[in-house]
Amino acid sequence: MSNIEQGHDVAKAPGDSGAIVISIDAMGGDRGPEAIVDGLALAAKESPSLRFILHGPEGILAPLLAARGLTERCDIHHAEGVVTMHDKPSAVMRNGKGTSMWSAIESVRAKEAEVAVSCGNTGALMAVSMIRLRKLPGVNRPAIASFWPSRNPTGWNVMLDMGADVKAEAADLLTYGLMGTSYARNALGLTRPRVGLLNVGTEEHKGHAELKAAYDMMTKAQDAGQFEFIGFVEGNDLPSNRVDVIVTDGFTGNIALKTGEGTAKLVSELLREALTASPLAKLGALLAMGPLKRMKARVDPRRANGGVFLGLNGTVVKSHGSADATGVAAAIELAARLARSGFSAKLAARVASASVSGQDAPQGEETSEKVS
Amino acid sequence: MSNIEQGHDVAKAPGDSGAIVISIDAMGGDRGPEAIVDGLALAAKESPSLRFILHGPEGILAPLLAARGLTERCDIHHAEGVVTMHDKPSAVMRNGKGTSMWSAIESVRAKEAEVAVSCGNTGALMAVSMIRLRKLPGVNRPAIASFWPSRNPTGWNVMLDMGADVKAEAADLLTYGLMGTSYARNALGLTRPRVGLLNVGTEEHKGHAELKAAYDMMTKAQDAGQFEFIGFVEGNDLPSNRVDVIVTDGFTGNIALKTGEGTAKLVSELLREALTASPLAKLGALLAMGPLKRMKARVDPRRANGGVFLGLNGTVVKSHGSADATGVAAAIELAARLARSGFSAKLAARVASASVSGQDAPQGEETSEKVS
C-alpha cells in the first residue's frame, strides 16, 4: 500500500471539530470511479459539513474531484490495487493490502473516518473488515443489515443477516436482534423497535431447534434490550407493518433478499410491457405518470442502498455493486447519518451491556439512557 | 369415520373405463364448501370426462351439488369431522379418522381416485398423506412442489421443497431434483428440464456442506436422470428463464415462496394506489386496462394454485386455504392433468430407477423410455 496521504491533515477525525469524515472506496463498483465520485458530489451538496477520504489511484481520482469542485473537501489516499467481484475473500485477506478497499477500511481502523463506504465485492469487504476492525466484544458472528420496503410509517423494515455468514446459532440470532434494534433506533429513529424471527410459521412449535431456542432468549431479552419481541414472522410479513427488525441467518436472509428483488423486477418489467403494449396503454401511462413515478421511487432499491456491517469495531456500509450516482449518494448519506448519531459506539455499548448484564437482567432499564 | 358411500359404484377407478376420478376434500378451506363446490363446477364444465368423490358432511354437500347439477358426476363420501387450520398435525394423525381430509386421502389409498385435492391445513394434510399413503421406496423426505411465475416459455418454474420438511440432506436434495424433473415433464411438458440448486451465490465454494455434496451428486445424476444440472442459482434467478426446476430445503423454499408472494402483493397494492391517486391517473388506468388485466392474470397466484406432494404412493394436490372458485378449479385441473399422464406411476418409476441404478449408472438411457 503506497498511500500518498497528501492533504491528509485537512480531514478531521470525528469529534475533532464536529466535521464528519466518511471513508470511501472509489474502486470496485461495476460503474467505475466516475459513478462513485458523482455520488460523492451529490452527497456533498446535500450535506455541506461532510468531509471525505477517497481511496484509489490518485492519477484517476484527482481530476475527477477537481472537475466537480470537490478537491477542498476530499483527501485522496492513493491505492493502486483494486478488488474485483471475482476475487476470493481469502485471497484478498492475504494479498489485499495495496487495494482501495483495504485502504478504505484502514481509515476507519485508524479513526481518521467514522464510517467506510464501498461498492466492492461483499465477501472480500467483510473479510477485510473482520481482520482489520475485529469483532466487537460479545459478538460471535457479525451481520449485514439491509432495509426492506414496507408498510411501516418510515417506509422501511430492517433485516439481518443478509449474508455475512450462512450459519447462525441461537445466541447469534439474539445478538442480531440487539444489533438490529440499535440500527433501527439510529437509522430509522424508532424508540422501541418490534423484532421478529423469520420462520416458516408463526406457531411456537415450528422451525429449527436454533429458532426455538432464540425465541426463548429473545422473549427474555426484550425488556433489557429495549425491543418488543413479536415472535415468529413469515416471508409475507417482510413488507408488512407488523415488524421493524427481521432476524434470520445469512443463508435465509440472502435468499429472501434476492427473491424479493427478483420478484419486484419481474413485476415491474411486466408492468412496463403492459404500459407500452398499445398506443392506448401508452397514453394511459402518460396520464398516470406522476403517481406511477412516485410509486417507482417508493420501492426504488437505490433509495435503500447500503447494507451495513454490524458487530465490528467500526461501521462499514456496503453499497450495491451496480449502484449509480443516486445509489452511491444514498449509501454515503446513510453512512453520514450513522456517523452523526455516534452509532458505532452506541452499538458497541448495547452489545456489551447485553453480554455483561445477561439477557434478563433487571438493570436493563438503567442502561437504557446510555445506549441506543 | 361414518362414510355413507351412496352411489359409490358410480365413480370408476382410474383406468377402469378411462374416466379420471379426483378425490376432493370439501371442508377445511377458508371460504367453506361453497367455494370448493363452485371450483368443482368450473373444472367439471372444463373437463366433461372428469368424475369426483367429494368428502364432507352429506347434508351440506348434497344440496350444493344438486343446485349446480353435479349430482350425477359426484359421489359423496360422508365425513362429519373437519380439520381446522389450527389443528396440530400430530393430533390429526391420532384423531383425524372421521374427517373429510382423512377420507379424501383414503380414496387415493383405496385406488378409488387417482389424485386427492384439499384446501386444508398443510401440515395436517402432509401428516395424513404420509401415514396413509406411505413414502415411495427410495424417498426419505417427501416434498411439496409449487409453480413460480417466470420468464420461461411456459410462464412457470417448478420449485421444491416448499415446506414439507424444514431439513434436507444432500441425498434428499437429489431426490427432489428427480421428483421435480418428473413433475416438470408431466405438468409443464418439458423433456429435459434444467435443474438448479438454490444457494447464496453461484460459485461452487459457496453455501452449506449439504449443498456442496448435492452439487456433486446432481452433476453425476443428470444424464441418467434426464435433466440438465445448471449448478447453483440465487433468489433473483427464481423468476428467470435460466432454470426450470429449483431445488431447496423446505425451510428456505417456504420463506422464498412467502417472500415472493409478499413482495408481489406490496407492489400490486402500491400500483393500485398509484392508479387511483388522481382523476387523471384513473383515466390513464382505464385506457391501459386491457394490458394491465392481462399482466395481472399472468402473475395471478390463483392460476398457479396447487402445491403437489411428491414422494408418496399417490399424488395429493394442496390448494391454497383461501382459494376461491377459480383457485380451486385450477388445483383440480392440475390434479386431472397429473392423473391423465399417469404421473404417480411415472414418478415412482423414476425414483426407483435412480435408487436401483445408482446416480451415475450408464443404463439411464435405457430407462428413459419408460419413466417420465
XYZ file of C-alpha atoms in Angstrom:
744
model
C 0.000 0.000 0.000
C 1.606 3.241 -1.073
C -0.640 5.868 0.429
C 0.443 9.315 -0.631
C -1.577 10.983 2.039
C -1.481 14.467 0.664
C -3.634 16.970 2.430
C -4.316 14.270 4.979
C -4.396 16.746 7.885
C -7.303 18.579 6.307
C -9.667 15.755 7.159
C -10.702 15.906 10.797
C -11.291 12.872 12.920
C -14.880 12.581 14.174
C -15.488 14.701 17.210
C -12.360 16.630 16.489
C -14.121 19.690 15.157
C -17.622 18.369 14.655
C -16.937 17.569 10.996
C -17.985 14.071 9.984
C -15.455 12.223 7.814
C -16.560 9.357 5.548
C -14.019 6.952 4.058
C -14.923 5.934 0.503
C -13.539 3.124 -1.637
C -13.544 4.712 -5.105
C -12.896 1.437 -6.952
C -14.529 -1.963 -7.290
C -18.011 -0.806 -8.300
C -19.455 -2.025 -11.604
C -19.668 1.517 -12.988
C -16.139 2.609 -12.127
C -14.883 5.563 -10.077
C -16.893 8.181 -12.029
C -20.204 6.914 -10.615
C -18.750 6.903 -7.122
C -17.364 10.434 -7.384
C -20.695 11.560 -8.864
C -22.457 10.049 -5.861
C -19.975 11.703 -3.547
C -20.743 15.052 -5.251
C -24.492 14.574 -4.682
C -23.975 13.727 -1.009
C -21.502 16.590 -0.569
C -24.038 19.044 -1.929
C -26.752 17.659 0.346
C -24.575 17.803 3.498
C -22.148 20.749 3.383
C -20.453 19.742 6.647
C -19.350 16.298 5.429
C -15.715 15.591 4.608
C -14.347 12.613 2.681
C -11.298 10.412 2.299
C -11.313 8.841 -1.137
C -9.269 5.669 -1.744
C -7.875 4.642 -5.137
C -5.331 5.659 -7.787
C -4.584 9.325 -7.293
C -3.976 9.927 -11.003
C -7.544 8.903 -11.728
C -9.276 10.404 -8.718
C -7.681 13.854 -8.515
C -9.006 15.036 -11.904
C -12.484 13.602 -11.171
C -12.630 15.529 -7.886
C -11.226 18.703 -9.446
C -13.809 18.640 -12.238
C -16.583 18.599 -9.627
C -15.016 21.252 -7.390
C -14.540 18.752 -4.563
C -10.776 18.973 -4.090
C -11.072 21.018 -0.905
C -13.483 18.634 0.791
C -11.712 15.382 -0.066
C -8.435 13.786 0.813
C -7.120 11.145 -1.522
C -5.417 8.080 -0.085
C -3.548 6.633 -3.008
C -4.002 2.879 -3.564
C -3.128 1.144 -6.826
C -4.841 -2.194 -6.276
C -8.478 -2.980 -6.994
C -10.501 -5.864 -5.564
C -12.668 -7.296 -8.356
C -16.042 -9.045 -7.980
C -14.337 -12.345 -8.799
C -11.602 -12.191 -6.160
C -11.966 -14.758 -3.397
C -12.255 -13.269 0.104
C -9.430 -15.486 1.375
C -7.074 -14.210 -1.350
C -7.972 -10.584 -0.591
C -7.295 -11.190 3.112
C -3.792 -12.374 2.251
C -2.860 -10.053 -0.585
C -5.285 -7.152 -0.427
C -3.112 -4.673 1.414
C -2.448 -2.353 -1.538
C -6.077 -2.136 -2.609
C -8.509 0.771 -2.329
C -10.857 -1.455 -0.304
C -8.218 -2.267 2.295
C -7.213 1.386 2.481
C -10.832 2.491 2.968
C -11.255 0.154 5.946
C -7.852 1.198 7.296
C -9.082 4.800 7.641
C -11.841 3.626 9.995
C -9.428 1.481 11.958
C -7.073 4.451 12.333
C -10.048 6.608 13.392
C -9.425 9.076 10.559
C -13.001 8.409 9.453
C -16.102 7.326 11.300
C -17.664 5.072 8.648
C -16.416 3.418 5.441
C -18.414 3.019 2.214
C -17.587 0.552 -0.579
C -19.361 -0.723 -3.724
C -16.986 -3.671 -3.960
C -17.113 -7.449 -3.572
C -19.216 -8.178 -0.439
C -17.338 -11.264 0.708
C -13.958 -9.566 0.381
C -15.190 -6.419 2.100
C -16.496 -8.447 5.045
C -13.243 -10.407 5.230
C -11.078 -7.273 5.217
C -13.397 -5.563 7.723
C -13.197 -8.569 10.031
C -9.409 -8.806 10.103
C -8.750 -5.056 10.290
C -11.578 -3.836 12.517
C -12.074 -7.050 14.539
C -15.297 -8.222 16.082
C -16.886 -6.326 18.952
C -16.650 -7.980 22.369
C -19.753 -10.167 22.749
C -20.232 -10.682 19.017
C -19.551 -14.128 17.627
C -20.858 -13.527 14.090
C -21.070 -10.043 12.561
C -24.069 -9.479 10.299
C -25.137 -7.461 7.284
C -28.318 -5.434 7.803
C -30.410 -4.055 4.949
C -33.555 -2.017 4.567
C -36.638 -3.684 3.161
C -39.518 -1.637 1.652
C -42.519 -1.971 3.934
C -45.872 -0.603 5.013
C -44.254 0.873 8.129
C -44.562 4.616 8.746
C -40.880 5.076 7.835
C -41.420 3.020 4.659
C -38.732 0.506 5.679
C -38.005 -2.509 7.813
C -34.522 -3.630 8.819
C -33.493 -7.212 8.074
C -30.347 -9.077 9.127
C -28.252 -11.153 8.473
C -28.288 -10.710 4.696
C -25.317 -12.971 4.063
C -22.297 -12.284 6.276
C -22.418 -15.913 7.444
C -24.515 -18.809 6.137
C -24.988 -20.120 9.674
C -26.301 -18.661 12.928
C -26.725 -20.238 16.356
C -29.482 -19.126 18.725
C -27.088 -16.765 20.554
C -26.093 -15.183 17.233
C -29.747 -14.582 16.400
C -30.191 -12.830 19.742
C -27.146 -10.654 19.001
C -28.630 -9.847 15.579
C -31.807 -8.755 17.371
C -29.837 -6.404 19.626
C -27.752 -5.019 16.777
C -30.838 -4.623 14.578
C -32.563 -2.775 17.412
C -29.659 -0.359 17.693
C -29.599 0.112 13.927
C -33.358 0.746 13.728
C -33.091 3.308 16.534
C -30.241 5.186 14.863
C -31.109 4.835 11.186
C -34.920 4.916 11.370
C -35.486 6.779 14.650
C -37.587 4.031 16.253
C -37.532 4.076 20.075
C -38.639 0.517 20.767
C -38.457 -1.494 17.544
C -40.617 -4.575 17.065
C -38.318 -7.542 16.459
C -39.466 -10.734 14.728
C -37.705 -14.038 14.000
C -38.152 -15.283 10.436
C -39.649 -18.769 10.352
C -41.942 -20.998 8.286
C -44.924 -20.434 10.563
C -45.911 -18.265 13.495
C -46.694 -21.115 15.896
C -44.113 -21.657 18.638
C -43.508 -25.293 17.699
C -42.391 -24.577 14.121
C -38.917 -24.463 12.635
C -35.377 -25.483 13.559
C -34.118 -26.060 17.090
C -31.981 -22.870 16.993
C -35.095 -20.849 16.190
C -36.972 -22.251 19.170
C -34.007 -21.522 21.450
C -33.662 -17.994 20.017
C -37.397 -17.490 20.601
C -36.938 -18.113 24.321
C -33.803 -15.965 24.546
C -35.481 -13.035 22.792
C -38.574 -13.285 24.946
C -36.355 -12.859 27.999
C -34.089 -10.189 26.497
C -36.706 -7.820 25.153
C -37.073 -5.524 28.165
C -33.370 -5.083 28.847
C -32.752 -4.846 25.120
C -35.436 -2.168 24.621
C -37.208 -4.003 21.848
C -40.609 -5.609 21.583
C -40.322 -9.260 20.603
C -43.308 -10.152 18.435
C -42.314 -13.803 17.938
C -42.048 -15.582 14.622
C -42.791 -13.821 11.350
C -43.128 -15.349 7.879
C -41.849 -14.339 4.458
C -45.038 -12.483 3.625
C -44.616 -10.341 6.770
C -41.366 -8.841 5.467
C -43.024 -5.842 3.775
C -45.703 -5.533 6.463
C -46.355 -3.082 9.271
C -46.187 -5.891 11.868
C -42.448 -5.758 12.406
C -39.475 -3.349 12.286
C -36.479 -5.673 12.615
C -36.475 -9.113 10.990
C -33.853 -11.535 12.285
C -32.628 -14.551 10.333
C -29.445 -16.412 9.420
C -27.372 -15.163 6.483
C -28.348 -18.003 4.169
C -32.084 -17.441 4.510
C -31.701 -13.654 4.574
C -29.682 -13.567 1.377
C -32.154 -15.797 -0.447
C -35.139 -13.784 0.804
C -33.447 -10.522 -0.257
C -32.693 -11.745 -3.757
C -36.097 -13.416 -4.103
C -37.774 -10.135 -3.209
C -35.563 -8.245 -5.671
C -36.228 -10.789 -8.401
C -39.979 -10.703 -7.834
C -40.120 -6.907 -7.829
C -38.065 -6.836 -11.028
C -40.363 -9.328 -12.783
C -43.474 -7.405 -11.788
C -42.005 -4.067 -12.859
C -40.834 -5.488 -16.186
C -44.298 -6.916 -16.838
C -45.800 -3.561 -15.861
C -43.541 -1.726 -18.291
C -44.504 -4.182 -21.039
C -48.192 -3.711 -20.223
C -47.930 0.070 -20.326
C -46.254 0.043 -23.736
C -48.381 -2.743 -25.233
C -50.643 -0.465 -27.295
C -50.981 3.229 -28.209
C -53.921 3.466 -25.814
C -51.925 1.914 -22.980
C -49.052 4.326 -23.679
C -51.441 7.265 -23.461
C -52.820 5.828 -20.229
C -49.314 5.509 -18.794
C -48.646 9.126 -19.737
C -51.745 10.304 -17.867
C -50.864 8.264 -14.779
C -47.182 9.146 -14.961
C -46.975 11.267 -11.802
C -48.346 8.679 -9.361
C -46.521 5.866 -11.195
C -43.220 7.704 -10.805
C -43.878 8.282 -7.113
C -44.664 4.602 -6.695
C -41.476 3.643 -8.503
C -39.478 5.948 -6.242
C -41.159 4.400 -3.202
C -39.739 0.955 -3.950
C -36.600 2.152 -5.765
C -33.848 -0.113 -4.421
C -31.362 2.734 -4.902
C -33.049 4.670 -2.099
C -32.435 1.774 0.271
C -28.903 1.292 -0.988
C -26.475 0.216 1.671
C -26.103 -3.000 3.574
C -24.443 -2.188 6.888
C -21.882 -4.458 8.539
C -22.752 -4.701 12.214
C -20.720 -6.200 15.044
C -17.275 -4.784 14.248
C -15.173 -2.052 15.845
C -16.381 0.475 13.316
C -19.171 0.701 10.795
C -18.932 -0.270 7.119
C -21.631 0.478 4.547
C -21.715 -1.876 1.562
C -23.302 -0.197 -1.432
C -24.706 -2.282 -4.284
C -22.012 -3.091 -6.854
C -24.099 -1.684 -9.690
C -25.074 1.487 -7.794
C -25.236 4.651 -9.879
C -24.643 8.166 -8.507
C -28.052 8.200 -6.784
C -27.355 4.865 -5.147
C -23.865 5.839 -4.028
C -25.195 9.109 -2.596
C -27.837 7.182 -0.629
C -25.148 4.906 0.814
C -22.968 7.889 1.772
C -25.924 9.679 3.349
C -26.731 6.566 5.370
C -23.093 6.448 6.490
C -23.252 10.111 7.479
C -26.493 9.600 9.439
C -24.944 6.731 11.357
C -21.745 8.721 11.978
C -23.653 11.745 13.275
C -25.613 9.631 15.744
C -22.417 8.075 17.083
C -23.796 4.732 16.012
C -20.604 2.665 16.277
C -20.172 3.489 19.958
C -23.863 3.010 20.742
C -23.956 -0.387 19.064
C -20.851 -1.472 20.948
C -22.404 -0.363 24.245
C -25.650 -2.214 23.525
C -23.974 -5.490 22.703
C -21.591 -5.152 25.649
C -24.368 -4.346 28.111
C -26.325 -7.406 26.960
C -23.375 -9.707 27.394
C -22.464 -8.224 30.779
C -25.920 -7.943 32.257
C -27.254 -11.213 30.913
C -30.339 -11.492 28.827
C -32.866 -10.941 31.565
C -31.008 -8.546 33.823
C -33.292 -6.075 35.588
C -30.692 -3.304 35.334
C -31.585 -3.091 31.642
C -33.713 -0.055 32.385
C -30.736 1.794 33.818
C -28.540 1.238 30.795
C -31.360 2.412 28.576
C -30.303 6.011 28.978
C -26.823 5.380 27.745
C -27.124 3.150 24.749
C -29.179 3.364 21.655
C -65.459 -42.016 10.161
C -69.005 -42.780 9.069
C -68.844 -42.824 5.302
C -72.263 -43.275 3.802
C -70.884 -44.186 0.418
C -74.058 -43.717 -1.583
C -73.685 -44.060 -5.303
C -70.118 -45.130 -4.667
C -70.144 -47.584 -7.561
C -70.824 -44.767 -9.992
C -67.262 -43.485 -9.623
C -64.837 -45.553 -11.632
C -61.313 -46.299 -10.537
C -58.666 -44.830 -12.850
C -58.100 -46.988 -15.877
C -61.338 -48.803 -15.245
C -63.229 -47.103 -18.028
C -60.894 -44.284 -18.923
C -62.728 -41.862 -16.651
C -60.442 -39.920 -14.335
C -61.661 -39.684 -10.726
C -60.493 -36.865 -8.448
C -60.972 -37.085 -4.690
C -61.835 -33.705 -3.158
C -61.834 -32.609 0.474
C -64.842 -30.286 0.590
C -64.018 -28.862 4.024
C -61.143 -27.039 5.681
C -60.768 -24.173 3.200
C -61.111 -20.601 4.458
C -64.155 -19.955 2.265
C -66.121 -23.061 3.190
C -67.554 -25.839 0.997
C -69.417 -23.443 -1.338
C -66.176 -22.135 -2.854
C -64.899 -25.672 -3.280
C -68.084 -26.907 -4.966
C -68.046 -23.795 -7.171
C -64.486 -24.634 -8.200
C -65.513 -28.227 -8.820
C -68.315 -26.960 -11.073
C -65.859 -24.855 -13.099
C -63.481 -27.798 -13.532
C -66.351 -30.161 -14.348
C -67.513 -27.848 -17.111
C -63.990 -27.552 -18.498
C -63.379 -31.338 -18.496
C -66.592 -33.285 -19.184
C -64.926 -36.669 -18.664
C -63.830 -35.963 -15.077
C -65.597 -37.626 -12.156
C -65.354 -36.666 -8.490
C -65.597 -38.073 -5.000
C -66.455 -35.272 -2.589
C -65.674 -35.681 1.113
C -67.588 -33.942 3.916
C -70.992 -33.790 5.641
C -73.539 -35.165 3.208
C -76.318 -32.911 4.496
C -74.296 -29.872 3.447
C -72.760 -31.198 0.240
C -75.738 -32.900 -1.435
C -77.775 -29.682 -1.830
C -74.706 -27.747 -3.057
C -74.096 -30.358 -5.759
C -77.769 -30.595 -6.699
C -78.034 -26.816 -7.106
C -75.177 -26.938 -9.632
C -76.474 -30.019 -11.489
C -73.443 -32.056 -10.415
C -75.174 -34.895 -8.572
C -74.579 -37.384 -11.386
C -70.862 -36.703 -11.687
C -70.038 -36.766 -7.984
C -70.096 -39.320 -5.242
C -70.256 -38.063 -1.707
C -68.252 -39.790 0.986
C -69.828 -38.642 4.187
C -67.417 -37.372 6.878
C -68.525 -35.277 9.845
C -65.163 -34.096 11.093
C -63.266 -31.077 9.816
C -59.539 -30.381 10.229
C -59.109 -26.700 11.061
C -56.098 -24.508 10.243
C -55.181 -24.542 13.947
C -55.146 -28.321 14.445
C -51.706 -29.756 15.092
C -50.571 -32.357 12.546
C -49.750 -34.828 15.351
C -53.291 -34.540 16.754
C -54.834 -35.052 13.308
C -52.662 -38.130 12.785
C -54.056 -39.630 16.002
C -57.679 -38.485 15.884
C -58.340 -37.428 12.296
C -60.023 -40.575 11.080
C -63.539 -39.145 10.852
C -62.519 -36.011 8.979
C -63.115 -35.058 5.356
C -59.339 -34.696 4.868
C -58.625 -38.221 6.035
C -61.453 -39.558 3.892
C -60.154 -37.722 0.808
C -56.697 -39.310 1.178
C -58.303 -42.698 1.887
C -59.908 -42.666 -1.573
C -56.455 -42.417 -3.174
C -55.087 -45.158 -0.928
C -58.035 -47.420 -1.875
C -57.430 -46.568 -5.567
C -60.964 -45.233 -5.969
C -59.404 -41.981 -7.146
C -56.119 -41.137 -8.809
C -55.341 -37.819 -7.100
C -56.661 -36.016 -3.992
C -57.221 -32.257 -3.676
C -57.553 -30.370 -0.370
C -57.610 -26.696 0.685
C -56.960 -27.652 4.298
C -54.139 -27.315 6.838
C -50.879 -28.140 5.013
C -49.075 -29.768 7.928
C -52.049 -31.980 8.754
C -52.579 -32.907 5.107
C -48.927 -33.928 4.774
C -49.096 -35.922 8.025
C -52.251 -37.804 6.982
C -50.851 -38.383 3.474
C -47.635 -39.774 4.951
C -49.282 -42.271 7.281
C -51.986 -43.410 4.859
C -50.162 -43.365 1.502
C -46.649 -44.068 2.828
C -43.421 -42.906 1.269
C -42.276 -44.265 -2.090
C -39.354 -46.702 -1.975
C -36.166 -44.632 -2.297
C -37.711 -41.468 -0.848
C -36.548 -40.363 2.585
C -38.321 -36.998 2.680
C -41.392 -36.244 0.563
C -41.588 -32.681 -0.765
C -44.112 -30.047 -1.775
C -43.607 -28.642 -5.271
C -45.122 -25.355 -6.450
C -45.164 -23.309 -9.604
C -43.343 -19.990 -9.656
C -44.144 -17.293 -12.264
C -41.159 -16.954 -14.561
C -39.812 -15.753 -17.892
C -39.813 -19.351 -19.164
C -41.795 -20.149 -22.327
C -44.412 -21.964 -20.206
C -44.594 -18.966 -17.851
C -43.656 -21.105 -14.843
C -40.811 -22.705 -12.975
C -41.190 -25.573 -10.519
C -39.748 -25.170 -7.035
C -39.440 -27.737 -4.235
C -39.473 -28.328 -1.274
C -41.895 -25.585 -0.259
C -42.213 -26.726 3.339
C -42.877 -30.461 3.768
C -39.749 -30.692 5.929
C -37.561 -27.905 7.330
C -34.456 -30.019 6.740
C -32.921 -31.766 3.746
C -29.706 -33.785 3.411
C -27.755 -33.886 0.157
C -29.447 -37.159 -0.864
C -32.867 -35.605 -0.247
C -31.963 -32.662 -2.487
C -31.006 -35.102 -5.250
C -34.364 -36.880 -4.820
C -36.106 -33.506 -5.026
C -34.259 -32.905 -8.305
C -35.501 -36.219 -9.724
C -39.067 -35.704 -8.496
C -39.066 -32.108 -9.760
C -37.841 -33.331 -13.137
C -40.706 -35.806 -13.345
C -43.183 -33.139 -12.285
C -41.878 -30.619 -14.833
C -42.122 -33.235 -17.578
C -45.712 -34.163 -16.710
C -47.142 -30.826 -15.613
C -45.226 -28.469 -17.935
C -44.326 -30.798 -20.818
C -40.556 -30.196 -20.595
C -38.450 -33.050 -21.993
C -35.152 -32.293 -20.259
C -35.734 -29.732 -17.516
C -32.904 -27.501 -16.311
C -32.408 -28.119 -12.589
C -30.712 -25.613 -10.266
C -29.801 -25.741 -6.573
C -30.789 -22.627 -4.616
C -27.799 -21.049 -2.883
C -26.388 -17.675 -1.807
C -24.009 -17.478 -4.759
C -23.286 -19.321 -7.983
C -19.651 -20.153 -7.186
C -19.008 -23.783 -6.302
C -17.441 -22.954 -2.944
C -20.491 -21.145 -1.537
C -23.104 -22.365 0.911
C -23.620 -25.222 3.353
C -21.840 -28.573 3.209
C -25.038 -30.379 2.116
C -25.313 -28.058 -0.858
C -21.777 -28.803 -1.979
C -22.417 -32.554 -1.655
C -25.723 -32.245 -3.526
C -23.904 -30.275 -6.242
C -21.609 -33.240 -6.882
C -24.435 -35.792 -6.740
C -26.546 -33.842 -9.222
C -23.650 -33.353 -11.598
C -23.278 -37.139 -11.742
C -27.007 -37.912 -11.854
C -28.071 -35.552 -14.622
C -27.699 -37.889 -17.602
C -29.412 -40.907 -16.049
C -31.992 -38.580 -14.523
C -32.743 -36.858 -17.845
C -32.243 -33.360 -16.527
C -29.657 -30.688 -17.185
C -27.948 -29.607 -13.977
C -27.126 -25.907 -14.240
C -25.478 -25.653 -10.800
C -26.300 -23.112 -8.151
C -28.977 -20.469 -8.692
C -29.764 -17.446 -6.500
C -33.011 -15.911 -5.266
C -33.147 -13.483 -8.176
C -32.982 -16.401 -10.640
C -36.298 -17.808 -9.410
C -38.432 -15.912 -11.948
C -35.801 -16.184 -14.689
C -35.519 -18.195 -17.883
C -32.263 -19.794 -16.645
C -33.888 -22.691 -14.800
C -36.994 -24.916 -14.831
C -36.730 -26.783 -11.516
C -35.375 -25.078 -8.391
C -34.307 -27.397 -5.588
C -34.020 -26.303 -1.958
C -34.874 -27.442 1.562
C -38.383 -26.840 2.883
C -37.348 -24.056 5.245
C -35.707 -21.928 2.567
C -38.356 -22.794 -0.020
C -41.216 -21.785 2.223
C -39.580 -18.475 3.111
C -38.742 -17.733 -0.533
C -42.324 -18.559 -1.576
C -43.890 -16.289 1.013
C -41.321 -13.536 0.428
C -42.154 -13.582 -3.271
C -45.890 -13.508 -2.515
C -45.442 -10.663 -0.036
C -43.336 -8.621 -2.437
C -45.757 -9.098 -5.332
C -48.641 -8.111 -3.053
C -46.890 -4.929 -1.887
C -46.039 -3.891 -5.446
C -49.563 -4.561 -6.699
C -51.113 -2.662 -3.784
C -48.846 0.301 -4.468
C -49.740 0.078 -8.169
C -53.444 0.113 -7.366
C -52.941 3.143 -5.122
C -50.950 4.896 -7.867
C -53.625 4.242 -10.488
C -56.379 5.663 -8.304
C -54.367 8.588 -6.915
C -55.913 11.245 -9.158
C -58.687 11.592 -11.763
C -56.018 11.711 -14.472
C -54.377 8.547 -13.184
C -57.776 6.815 -13.091
C -58.387 7.776 -16.707
C -54.925 6.512 -17.581
C -55.637 3.197 -15.863
C -58.870 2.922 -17.834
C -57.038 3.389 -21.129
C -54.390 0.820 -20.200
C -56.887 -1.586 -18.669
C -56.589 -4.389 -21.243
C -52.809 -4.895 -20.972
C -52.919 -4.298 -17.205
C -55.526 -7.032 -16.800
C -53.502 -9.425 -18.913
C -50.446 -8.662 -16.797
C -52.415 -9.277 -13.619
C -53.637 -12.612 -14.980
C -50.058 -13.536 -15.896
C -48.913 -13.395 -12.270
C -52.259 -14.285 -10.665
C -51.337 -16.744 -7.904
C -54.713 -18.437 -8.360
C -53.606 -19.697 -11.777
C -50.655 -21.449 -10.166
C -52.745 -22.751 -7.301
C -51.736 -26.166 -6.099
C -48.690 -27.345 -4.216
C -48.177 -31.001 -5.071
C -46.972 -33.561 -2.533
C -44.312 -35.663 -4.203
C -42.713 -38.879 -2.961
C -45.781 -40.769 -1.719
C -47.735 -43.731 -3.086
C -50.268 -41.444 -4.691
C -50.478 -37.769 -5.568
C -52.021 -35.074 -3.375
C -52.648 -31.503 -4.532
C -52.717 -28.896 -1.767
C -54.756 -25.875 -2.814
C -54.272 -22.541 -1.062
C -56.503 -22.299 2.027
C -58.017 -19.033 0.828
C -58.588 -20.256 -2.733
C -61.794 -19.064 -4.389
C -63.657 -20.974 -7.105
C -61.052 -20.018 -9.742
C -58.227 -21.206 -7.499
C -59.967 -24.465 -6.600
C -60.703 -25.142 -10.271
C -57.013 -24.587 -11.119
C -55.990 -27.087 -8.434
C -58.500 -29.656 -9.703
C -57.367 -29.160 -13.290
C -53.758 -29.666 -12.222
C -54.811 -32.865 -10.437
C -56.626 -34.033 -13.576
C -53.610 -33.280 -15.797
C -51.360 -35.302 -13.497
C -53.882 -38.143 -13.325
C -54.239 -38.290 -17.121
C -50.481 -38.530 -17.603
C -50.245 -41.399 -15.108
C -47.937 -39.197 -13.065
C -47.974 -41.191 -9.817
C -46.642 -44.312 -11.535
C -44.076 -42.385 -13.580
C -42.722 -40.578 -10.529
C -42.438 -43.866 -8.649
C -40.549 -45.433 -11.560
C -38.156 -42.503 -11.807
C -37.256 -42.513 -8.126
C -36.983 -46.309 -8.078
C -34.757 -46.423 -11.166
C -32.437 -43.836 -9.635
C -32.084 -45.758 -6.403
C -31.594 -49.081 -8.194
C -29.265 -47.923 -10.936
C -27.190 -45.591 -8.828
C -26.720 -41.952 -9.600
C -24.311 -42.362 -12.461
C -25.490 -45.618 -13.987
C -24.962 -45.793 -17.752
C -28.236 -47.687 -18.222
C -30.016 -44.388 -17.568
C -30.543 -44.008 -21.298
C -32.394 -47.287 -21.460
C -34.831 -46.456 -18.701
C -35.511 -43.139 -20.348
C -38.211 -44.694 -22.496
C -40.164 -45.984 -19.546
C -40.212 -43.240 -16.996
C -41.148 -39.617 -17.177
